[in-house]
Amino acid sequence: MSPYRSLKVLDHHRHVFNIVFQTQKRWLHYSLARQAVTTTASSSSSPPNVPAPPISDILTRKQPVKPPLSLLPFTSLVRSYLIASISSSPALLSLCLRLFSTLARSPSPILNPDRNPILRYLVKKTFYAQYCAGETSNEVERTISDLRKVGYEGVILAYAREFDVSAGQLGTAETKNATEANGEIEAWKKGTLETVSLASKGDFVALKFTGAGSQALHLLARELPPNEEIEQATTEICELAKARGVPLLFDAEQQSLQHGIDAWTLEFQKRYNSDAPGHALVHGTYQTYLRSIPATLARHLAAAKDKGFTLGVKLVRGAYMGSDPRHLFWSKKEDTDKVYNSIVEAVLRRRYGGVLVPLHGTEEKGFPEVNLVLASHNHETVKKALAIRQKQLEEKEGRINLVYGQLMGMADEVSCELVQAGKHGKHLEESGIKRTDVPKAYKYLVWGSVSECLKYLLRRAEENRDAFERTKGSRLALRAELGRRVFGS
């Protein structure tokens, strides 16, 4: 697509967005004037118009005083509703996907938001503001402060820098000179170290090895160990994270690189997760839409038990359906949900079962120490995890370190219920009324220039396309809260 044609497409998209904004605004007043909308958040595994019981019911069996989304600032609520409306419309979401795909891959300076001030303003005030933390340290710190005021336990912060995984990019490592390639590694290290410095004790930092550039892509694709420069950069990042009390999440990426990422991650887990039993500094990421994940996780659990380190697990459903081969996935979303929930239960109970079976010959060794970052937008999954944790507390069972995470700008109805349940649980404990589980809710947010964040924004649009029912449920929940604030309840 030529730059001129792309500009016409961009102008058309902007025109469509303005139409949607005005139409949605008029429709909202009309619809809510006729009927009170009482829909609560629904998960992707239940119909969006069926109210799901509040998460706080798991802890207290009582309705919260206010709806969970009452925690959101009004401007965030309006922006979230507009973007959820676009995401739940296949036609509008398709336009957005084409737009972000063009912007993320075009070499034209006209279509580079960092060099086109008009384009930068449009993207930054809409989708960037919804999903990203900021371009500077001051913007990031302000975003984190706002989230803490809502009541989040902390954040999972990531530097947005990453490279395209393509045949062309994979081949550039052999043609780039050492100075250029090492400059890519240095830029990645500097940005990630700054990210760790922006985080506070108890926050997490996520990192992508592809951000280290062409050498990392080359080595990962061939399942080779990191070279000296990448090894040293990653070690510096781990040492600073250890000193600041900031656990690290090594993100999953395209499956063509994942075997290499798993090998690097396990090596750094062996080094940094052995000091304090039950506490992991380094975590690996497992995408349960992949058929191979139960066996992969079983191998890593066996390695952790054998080598005596705590396995850090970040469990996600997956974010690369737009690029990974389809035959690698479970055939139905229900299968992915089943695998995800089965692994969550096994890890929480530290007991093999369901889809997670021990490697042959390791049955008698038992389950290793493990930490879990439960990264899910699924309401039912979160409720099941809370129920298990509460039962373990009541029966005085040992419990692993667990936090819940959702992406900034998505699944706020789930996140806010977790925050609300956490606040209520702390109140019950401090008042001596009831000993109860206090969930720890985190938001995952990336930071970087608008241009650096485009690939991340493209994946969020693709994720919304592949989770249509969930985004529809989110839109209904947001609309209900808007109606409550505008017309009262």
Coordinates of C-alpha atoms in Angstrom, one line a residue:
M1 CA 0.0 0.0 0.0
S2 CA 1.4 3.4 -1.0
P3 CA 1.8 6.2 1.6
Y4 CA -0.9 8.2 -0.1
R5 CA -3.4 5.4 -0.2
S6 CA -2.6 4.6 3.4
L7 CA -3.3 8.2 4.4
K8 CA -6.7 8.0 2.7
V9 CA -7.4 4.8 4.7
L10 CA -6.3 6.6 7.9
D11 CA -8.6 9.5 7.1
H12 CA -11.5 7.2 6.4
H13 CA -10.9 5.3 9.8
R14 CA -10.8 8.6 11.6
H15 CA -14.1 9.6 10.0
V16 CA -15.6 6.2 11.0
F17 CA -14.4 6.6 14.6
N18 CA -16.1 10.1 14.8
I19 CA -19.3 8.6 13.5
V20 CA -19.2 5.8 16.0
F21 CA -18.5 8.2 18.8
Q22 CA -21.5 10.4 18.1
T23 CA -23.8 7.5 17.3
Q24 CA -22.8 5.6 20.5
K25 CA -23.3 8.8 22.6
R26 CA -26.8 9.4 21.2
W27 CA -27.7 5.7 21.5
L28 CA -26.5 5.5 25.1
H29 CA -28.8 8.3 26.3
Y30 CA -31.7 6.9 24.3
S31 CA -31.2 3.3 25.5
L32 CA -30.6 4.1 29.1
A33 CA -33.5 6.5 29.3
R34 CA -35.8 3.6 28.4
Q35 CA -34.4 0.9 30.6
A36 CA -32.0 0.3 33.4
V37 CA -29.2 -1.9 32.4
T38 CA -28.2 -4.3 35.1
T39 CA -25.8 -6.6 33.3
T40 CA -22.8 -7.6 35.3
A41 CA -19.5 -8.8 33.7
S42 CA -19.7 -12.1 31.9
S43 CA -16.9 -14.4 31.0
S44 CA -16.2 -15.8 27.5
S45 CA -17.5 -19.1 28.8
S46 CA -21.1 -17.8 29.6
P47 CA -23.6 -15.8 27.6
P48 CA -22.9 -12.1 27.9
N49 CA -26.4 -11.2 28.9
V50 CA -26.4 -13.6 31.9
P51 CA -25.3 -11.9 35.1
A52 CA -22.2 -13.6 36.7
P53 CA -22.1 -13.7 40.5
P54 CA -19.7 -11.1 41.9
I55 CA -16.2 -12.4 42.8
S56 CA -16.7 -11.0 46.3
D57 CA -19.4 -13.6 46.9
I58 CA -16.7 -16.2 47.0
L59 CA -15.3 -14.5 50.1
T60 CA -18.2 -13.0 51.9
R61 CA -21.5 -14.4 50.3
K62 CA -22.6 -10.7 50.3
Q63 CA -23.2 -8.2 47.5
P64 CA -20.6 -5.4 47.3
V65 CA -21.8 -2.0 48.4
K66 CA -21.1 -0.5 44.9
P67 CA -20.7 -2.0 41.4
P68 CA -17.0 -2.9 40.8
L69 CA -16.7 -0.6 37.8
S70 CA -17.5 2.3 40.1
L71 CA -13.8 2.3 40.9
L72 CA -13.0 3.6 37.4
P73 CA -12.6 7.3 36.8
F74 CA -15.3 8.7 34.5
T75 CA -13.0 9.5 31.6
S76 CA -11.5 6.0 31.7
L77 CA -15.0 4.6 31.8
V78 CA -16.2 6.5 28.7
R79 CA -13.0 5.7 26.7
S80 CA -13.3 2.0 27.7
Y81 CA -16.9 1.9 26.6
L82 CA -16.2 3.4 23.2
I83 CA -13.2 1.1 22.5
A84 CA -15.2 -1.9 23.7
S85 CA -18.0 -0.9 21.3
I86 CA -15.5 -0.9 18.4
S87 CA -14.0 -4.2 19.6
S88 CA -17.4 -5.9 19.7
S89 CA -18.3 -4.8 16.2
P90 CA -16.6 -7.1 13.6
A91 CA -16.7 -4.5 10.9
L92 CA -15.1 -1.7 13.0
L93 CA -12.6 -4.0 14.6
S94 CA -11.5 -5.2 11.1
L95 CA -10.9 -1.6 10.1
C96 CA -8.8 -1.1 13.3
L97 CA -6.8 -4.2 12.6
R98 CA -6.0 -3.1 9.1
L99 CA -5.0 0.3 10.3
F100 CA -2.7 -0.9 13.1
S101 CA -1.2 -3.5 10.8
T102 CA -0.4 -0.8 8.3
L103 CA 1.1 1.5 10.9
A104 CA 3.1 -1.2 12.6
R105 CA 4.8 -2.4 9.4
S106 CA 5.0 0.6 7.1
P107 CA 8.5 2.1 6.5
S108 CA 6.9 5.4 5.5
P109 CA 7.8 8.3 7.8
I110 CA 4.3 9.7 7.1
L111 CA 2.8 6.6 8.8
N112 CA 5.2 6.7 11.7
P113 CA 3.4 8.2 14.7
D114 CA 6.7 9.4 16.2
R115 CA 7.4 11.5 13.1
N116 CA 3.8 12.5 12.2
P117 CA 2.4 14.7 15.0
I118 CA -1.2 14.5 13.8
L119 CA -1.2 10.7 13.6
R120 CA 0.6 10.6 17.0
Y121 CA -2.1 12.7 18.6
L122 CA -4.9 10.5 17.2
V123 CA -3.4 7.2 18.3
K124 CA -2.1 8.5 21.7
K125 CA -5.4 9.9 22.8
T126 CA -7.4 6.8 21.9
F127 CA -5.9 3.3 21.8
Y128 CA -2.6 4.2 23.3
A129 CA -4.2 5.9 26.3
Q130 CA -6.4 2.8 26.8
Y131 CA -3.7 0.2 26.8
C132 CA -0.3 1.9 27.5
A133 CA 1.3 3.6 30.5
G134 CA 3.1 6.5 28.8
E135 CA 6.1 7.6 26.8
T136 CA 8.2 9.1 29.6
S137 CA 9.0 8.1 33.2
N138 CA 6.8 10.9 34.5
E139 CA 3.8 9.7 32.4
V140 CA 4.4 6.1 33.6
E141 CA 4.7 7.0 37.2
R142 CA 1.5 9.0 37.0
T143 CA -0.3 6.0 35.4
I144 CA 1.0 3.7 38.1
S145 CA 0.0 6.1 40.8
D146 CA -3.6 6.3 39.4
L147 CA -3.8 2.5 39.4
R148 CA -2.7 2.3 43.0
K149 CA -5.3 4.8 44.0
V150 CA -8.0 2.5 42.5
G151 CA -6.7 -0.2 44.8
Y152 CA -4.4 -2.4 42.7
E153 CA -1.7 -4.3 44.6
G154 CA 0.8 -3.3 42.0
V155 CA 1.6 -3.4 38.3
I156 CA 3.3 -5.6 35.8
L157 CA 5.3 -3.1 33.7
A158 CA 6.9 -3.9 30.4
Y159 CA 9.1 -2.0 27.9
A160 CA 7.4 -2.1 24.5
R161 CA 10.5 -2.5 22.3
E162 CA 10.4 -5.6 20.2
F163 CA 11.3 -6.7 16.7
D164 CA 9.3 -8.4 13.9
V165 CA 9.7 -12.1 13.8
S166 CA 10.0 -12.8 10.0
A167 CA 12.3 -14.5 7.6
G168 CA 13.8 -11.1 6.7
Q169 CA 14.4 -10.1 10.3
L170 CA 15.8 -13.5 11.2
G171 CA 18.3 -13.2 8.4
T172 CA 19.6 -9.7 9.3
A173 CA 21.7 -11.0 12.2
E174 CA 24.2 -12.5 9.7
T175 CA 24.4 -9.2 7.7
K176 CA 24.6 -6.6 10.5
N177 CA 28.0 -5.6 11.8
A178 CA 28.9 -6.2 15.5
T179 CA 28.5 -2.5 16.4
E180 CA 24.9 -2.3 15.1
A181 CA 23.9 -5.6 16.6
N182 CA 25.4 -4.8 20.0
G183 CA 23.7 -1.4 19.9
E184 CA 20.3 -3.1 19.7
I185 CA 21.2 -5.2 22.8
E186 CA 22.3 -2.1 24.6
A187 CA 19.1 -0.2 23.8
W188 CA 17.0 -3.1 25.1
K189 CA 19.1 -3.4 28.2
K190 CA 18.9 0.3 29.0
G191 CA 15.1 0.4 28.5
T192 CA 14.5 -2.7 30.6
L193 CA 16.8 -1.5 33.4
E194 CA 14.8 1.8 33.4
T195 CA 11.6 -0.3 33.6
V196 CA 12.9 -2.1 36.7
S197 CA 13.8 1.2 38.2
L198 CA 10.3 2.6 37.6
A199 CA 8.8 -0.4 39.4
S200 CA 8.4 -0.5 43.1
K201 CA 9.1 -3.5 45.4
G202 CA 6.3 -6.1 44.8
D203 CA 5.6 -4.9 41.3
F204 CA 6.6 -7.2 38.4
V205 CA 8.5 -6.4 35.2
A206 CA 7.9 -8.3 32.0
L207 CA 10.6 -8.5 29.3
K208 CA 10.7 -9.8 25.8
F209 CA 14.0 -11.3 24.5
T210 CA 13.1 -10.2 21.0
G211 CA 13.6 -6.6 22.1
A212 CA 17.3 -7.4 22.1
G213 CA 17.2 -7.3 18.4
S214 CA 18.5 -9.4 15.5
Q215 CA 21.1 -11.4 17.4
A216 CA 18.5 -12.6 19.9
L217 CA 16.1 -13.5 17.1
H218 CA 18.9 -15.5 15.3
L219 CA 19.9 -17.4 18.5
L220 CA 16.4 -18.1 19.7
A221 CA 15.2 -19.4 16.3
R222 CA 18.1 -21.9 16.3
E223 CA 17.7 -22.8 20.0
L224 CA 21.2 -21.6 20.8
P225 CA 22.4 -20.2 24.1
P226 CA 22.5 -16.4 24.5
N227 CA 25.8 -14.9 23.4
E228 CA 28.0 -13.0 25.8
E229 CA 26.4 -9.6 25.2
I230 CA 22.8 -10.9 25.8
E231 CA 23.9 -13.0 28.7
Q232 CA 25.5 -10.1 30.4
A233 CA 22.6 -7.7 29.7
T234 CA 20.1 -10.2 31.1
T235 CA 22.2 -10.8 34.2
E236 CA 22.4 -7.1 34.9
I237 CA 18.6 -6.9 34.6
C238 CA 18.2 -9.9 37.0
E239 CA 20.6 -8.4 39.5
L240 CA 18.8 -5.0 39.6
A241 CA 15.5 -6.7 39.9
K242 CA 16.7 -8.9 42.7
A243 CA 18.1 -5.8 44.6
R244 CA 14.8 -3.9 44.2
G245 CA 12.5 -6.8 45.0
V246 CA 10.9 -6.8 41.6
P247 CA 10.1 -10.3 40.1
L248 CA 10.6 -10.7 36.4
L249 CA 8.3 -12.3 33.9
F250 CA 10.0 -13.6 30.7
D251 CA 7.2 -13.3 28.2
A252 CA 6.2 -15.9 25.7
E253 CA 6.5 -15.0 22.0
Q254 CA 5.9 -16.6 18.6
Q255 CA 6.2 -20.4 18.7
S256 CA 9.1 -20.3 16.2
L257 CA 11.2 -18.8 19.1
Q258 CA 9.5 -20.3 22.1
H259 CA 11.8 -23.4 22.6
G260 CA 14.8 -21.1 22.7
I261 CA 13.0 -18.7 25.1
D262 CA 12.0 -21.7 27.4
A263 CA 15.7 -22.8 27.5
W264 CA 17.0 -19.3 28.4
T265 CA 14.2 -18.9 31.0
L266 CA 14.9 -22.2 32.8
E267 CA 18.6 -21.3 32.9
F268 CA 18.0 -18.0 34.7
Q269 CA 15.4 -19.6 37.0
K270 CA 18.0 -22.1 38.1
R271 CA 20.3 -19.2 39.0
Y272 CA 17.9 -16.8 40.7
N273 CA 15.0 -19.0 42.1
S274 CA 17.1 -21.1 44.4
D275 CA 17.9 -18.6 47.1
A276 CA 14.6 -18.5 49.0
P277 CA 12.4 -21.6 48.7
G278 CA 8.9 -20.7 47.7
H279 CA 9.9 -17.4 46.2
A280 CA 10.6 -16.9 42.4
L281 CA 12.4 -14.0 40.9
V282 CA 12.2 -15.2 37.3
H283 CA 9.0 -16.6 35.8
G284 CA 8.3 -18.3 32.5
T285 CA 5.1 -17.8 30.5
Y286 CA 2.9 -20.7 29.3
Q287 CA 0.3 -20.2 26.6
T288 CA -2.4 -22.8 27.2
Y289 CA -4.0 -22.5 23.7
L290 CA -0.9 -24.6 22.6
R291 CA -1.5 -28.4 22.6
S292 CA 2.1 -28.9 23.9
I293 CA 1.8 -26.8 27.1
P294 CA 0.8 -29.6 29.6
A295 CA 3.8 -31.6 28.6
T296 CA 6.1 -28.5 28.5
L297 CA 5.0 -27.4 32.0
A298 CA 5.4 -31.0 33.3
R299 CA 9.1 -31.0 32.1
H300 CA 9.8 -27.7 33.7
L301 CA 8.2 -28.8 37.0
A302 CA 10.4 -31.9 36.9
A303 CA 13.5 -29.8 36.3
A304 CA 12.6 -27.5 39.2
K305 CA 12.1 -30.4 41.5
D306 CA 15.3 -32.1 40.4
K307 CA 17.5 -28.9 40.6
G308 CA 15.8 -27.6 43.8
F309 CA 14.5 -24.2 42.5
T310 CA 11.1 -22.6 42.7
L311 CA 9.4 -22.6 39.3
G312 CA 7.8 -19.2 38.4
V313 CA 4.7 -19.7 36.2
K314 CA 2.8 -17.0 34.4
L315 CA -0.2 -18.7 32.9
V316 CA -2.0 -17.1 29.9
R317 CA -4.4 -18.4 27.3
G318 CA -2.3 -17.0 24.4
A319 CA -1.7 -13.8 22.4
Y320 CA -0.2 -15.0 19.0
M321 CA -3.2 -16.6 17.3
G322 CA -2.7 -14.1 14.4
S323 CA 0.9 -15.4 13.7
D324 CA 1.4 -18.9 15.0
P325 CA 0.3 -21.9 12.9
R326 CA -3.3 -22.9 13.7
H327 CA -2.5 -26.7 14.0
L328 CA -0.6 -26.0 17.2
F329 CA -3.7 -24.8 19.0
W330 CA -6.6 -26.7 20.6
S331 CA -9.4 -27.0 18.1
K332 CA -12.0 -25.3 20.3
K333 CA -11.8 -22.4 22.8
E334 CA -13.6 -24.7 25.3
D335 CA -10.5 -27.0 25.2
T336 CA -8.2 -24.1 25.9
D337 CA -10.4 -23.1 28.9
K338 CA -10.4 -26.7 30.2
V339 CA -6.6 -26.9 30.0
Y340 CA -6.1 -23.5 31.6
N341 CA -8.5 -24.3 34.5
S342 CA -7.0 -27.7 35.0
I343 CA -3.5 -26.4 35.2
V344 CA -4.5 -23.6 37.6
E345 CA -6.0 -26.1 40.0
A346 CA -3.0 -28.4 39.8
V347 CA -0.5 -25.6 40.5
L348 CA -2.6 -24.0 43.3
R349 CA -2.9 -27.4 45.0
R350 CA 0.7 -28.4 44.1
R351 CA -0.6 -31.7 43.0
Y352 CA -0.6 -33.3 39.6
G353 CA -4.0 -34.0 38.1
G354 CA -6.3 -33.4 35.1
V355 CA -4.3 -32.5 32.0
L356 CA -1.1 -32.0 34.1
V357 CA 0.6 -35.4 34.6
P358 CA 4.1 -36.0 35.9
L359 CA 6.9 -37.2 33.6
H360 CA 7.4 -40.9 33.5
G361 CA 9.7 -41.8 36.4
T362 CA 9.2 -38.7 38.4
E363 CA 5.9 -39.6 40.0
E364 CA 7.4 -40.3 43.4
K365 CA 9.4 -37.1 43.6
G366 CA 6.3 -34.9 44.1
F367 CA 5.5 -31.3 43.1
P368 CA 8.2 -28.6 43.4
E369 CA 7.8 -25.2 45.0
V370 CA 5.9 -22.9 42.6
N371 CA 4.7 -19.3 42.2
L372 CA 1.8 -18.4 40.0
V373 CA 0.8 -15.3 38.1
L374 CA -2.8 -16.1 37.0
A375 CA -3.1 -13.9 33.9
S376 CA -6.7 -14.3 32.9
H377 CA -9.7 -12.2 31.7
N378 CA -12.1 -15.1 32.3
H379 CA -14.5 -14.4 35.1
E380 CA -15.2 -18.1 35.8
T381 CA -11.5 -19.0 35.9
V382 CA -10.8 -16.3 38.5
K383 CA -13.8 -17.3 40.6
K384 CA -12.6 -21.0 40.7
A385 CA -9.2 -19.9 41.8
L386 CA -10.6 -17.8 44.5
A387 CA -12.8 -20.6 45.7
I388 CA -9.8 -23.0 45.9
R389 CA -7.8 -20.4 47.8
Q390 CA -10.5 -19.8 50.3
K391 CA -11.0 -23.5 50.9
Q392 CA -7.3 -23.9 51.5
L393 CA -7.3 -21.1 54.0
E394 CA -10.3 -22.5 55.9
E395 CA -8.7 -26.0 55.9
K396 CA -5.3 -24.6 56.9
E397 CA -3.6 -26.0 53.8
G398 CA -0.3 -24.6 52.6
R399 CA -0.7 -22.0 49.8
I400 CA 1.6 -20.8 47.1
N401 CA 2.3 -17.2 46.2
L402 CA -0.4 -16.1 43.8
V403 CA -1.3 -12.9 42.0
Y404 CA -4.0 -12.1 39.4
G405 CA -3.2 -10.0 36.3
Q406 CA -5.2 -8.4 33.6
L407 CA -4.1 -6.2 30.7
M408 CA -4.6 -2.5 31.2
G409 CA -7.6 -1.3 29.3
M410 CA -9.2 -4.8 29.2
A411 CA -11.4 -6.9 31.5
D412 CA -11.8 -4.0 34.0
E413 CA -15.0 -5.6 35.3
V414 CA -12.9 -8.6 36.4
S415 CA -10.0 -6.5 37.7
C416 CA -12.2 -4.1 39.7
E417 CA -14.1 -7.0 41.3
L418 CA -10.7 -8.5 42.5
V419 CA -9.7 -5.1 43.9
Q420 CA -13.0 -4.7 45.6
A421 CA -12.8 -8.2 47.0
G422 CA -9.3 -7.5 48.2
K423 CA -10.3 -4.4 50.0
H424 CA -13.3 -6.1 51.6
G425 CA -11.1 -9.1 52.7
K426 CA -8.6 -6.8 54.3
H427 CA -11.4 -5.0 56.2
L428 CA -12.8 -8.3 57.5
E429 CA -9.4 -9.5 58.7
E430 CA -8.4 -6.2 60.3
S431 CA -11.8 -6.1 62.0
G432 CA -11.4 -9.6 63.3
I433 CA -14.7 -10.6 61.7
K434 CA -13.4 -13.4 59.4
R435 CA -10.1 -14.8 58.2
T436 CA -10.4 -14.7 54.4
D437 CA -8.4 -14.8 51.3
V438 CA -7.2 -11.4 50.1
P439 CA -6.6 -11.5 46.3
K440 CA -3.8 -9.5 44.9
A441 CA -4.8 -7.7 41.6
Y442 CA -2.3 -6.4 39.1
K443 CA -2.6 -4.6 35.8
Y444 CA -0.2 -5.4 33.0
L445 CA 0.9 -2.2 31.1
V446 CA 3.6 -1.4 28.6
W447 CA 5.4 1.8 28.1
G448 CA 7.4 3.4 25.3
S449 CA 6.9 5.7 22.3
V450 CA 3.7 5.5 20.3
S451 CA 5.6 3.8 17.5
E452 CA 7.3 1.3 19.8
C453 CA 3.9 0.3 21.2
L454 CA 2.2 -0.3 17.8
K455 CA 2.9 -4.0 17.7
Y456 CA 1.5 -4.4 21.2
L457 CA -1.6 -2.5 20.2
L458 CA -2.0 -4.7 17.1
R459 CA -2.0 -7.8 19.3
R460 CA -4.6 -6.3 21.6
A461 CA -6.9 -5.7 18.6
E462 CA -6.3 -9.3 17.4
E463 CA -7.0 -10.6 20.9
N464 CA -10.3 -8.7 21.0
R465 CA -11.2 -10.2 17.6
D466 CA -10.6 -13.7 18.9
A467 CA -12.6 -13.1 22.1
F468 CA -15.7 -11.5 20.7
E469 CA -18.2 -12.7 23.4
R470 CA -15.9 -11.5 26.2
T471 CA -15.6 -8.0 24.7
K472 CA -19.4 -7.9 24.2
G473 CA -19.8 -8.7 27.9
S474 CA -17.3 -6.0 28.8
R475 CA -19.2 -3.5 26.7
L476 CA -22.5 -4.3 28.5
A477 CA -20.9 -4.0 31.9
L478 CA -19.4 -0.7 31.0
R479 CA -22.7 0.6 29.6
A480 CA -24.5 -0.4 32.8
E481 CA -22.0 1.6 34.9
L482 CA -22.3 4.6 32.5
G483 CA -26.0 4.4 32.9
R484 CA -25.8 4.2 36.7
R485 CA -23.6 7.4 36.8
V486 CA -25.6 9.4 34.3
F487 CA -29.1 8.5 35.4
G488 CA -28.4 7.2 38.9
S489 CA -29.5 3.8 40.3

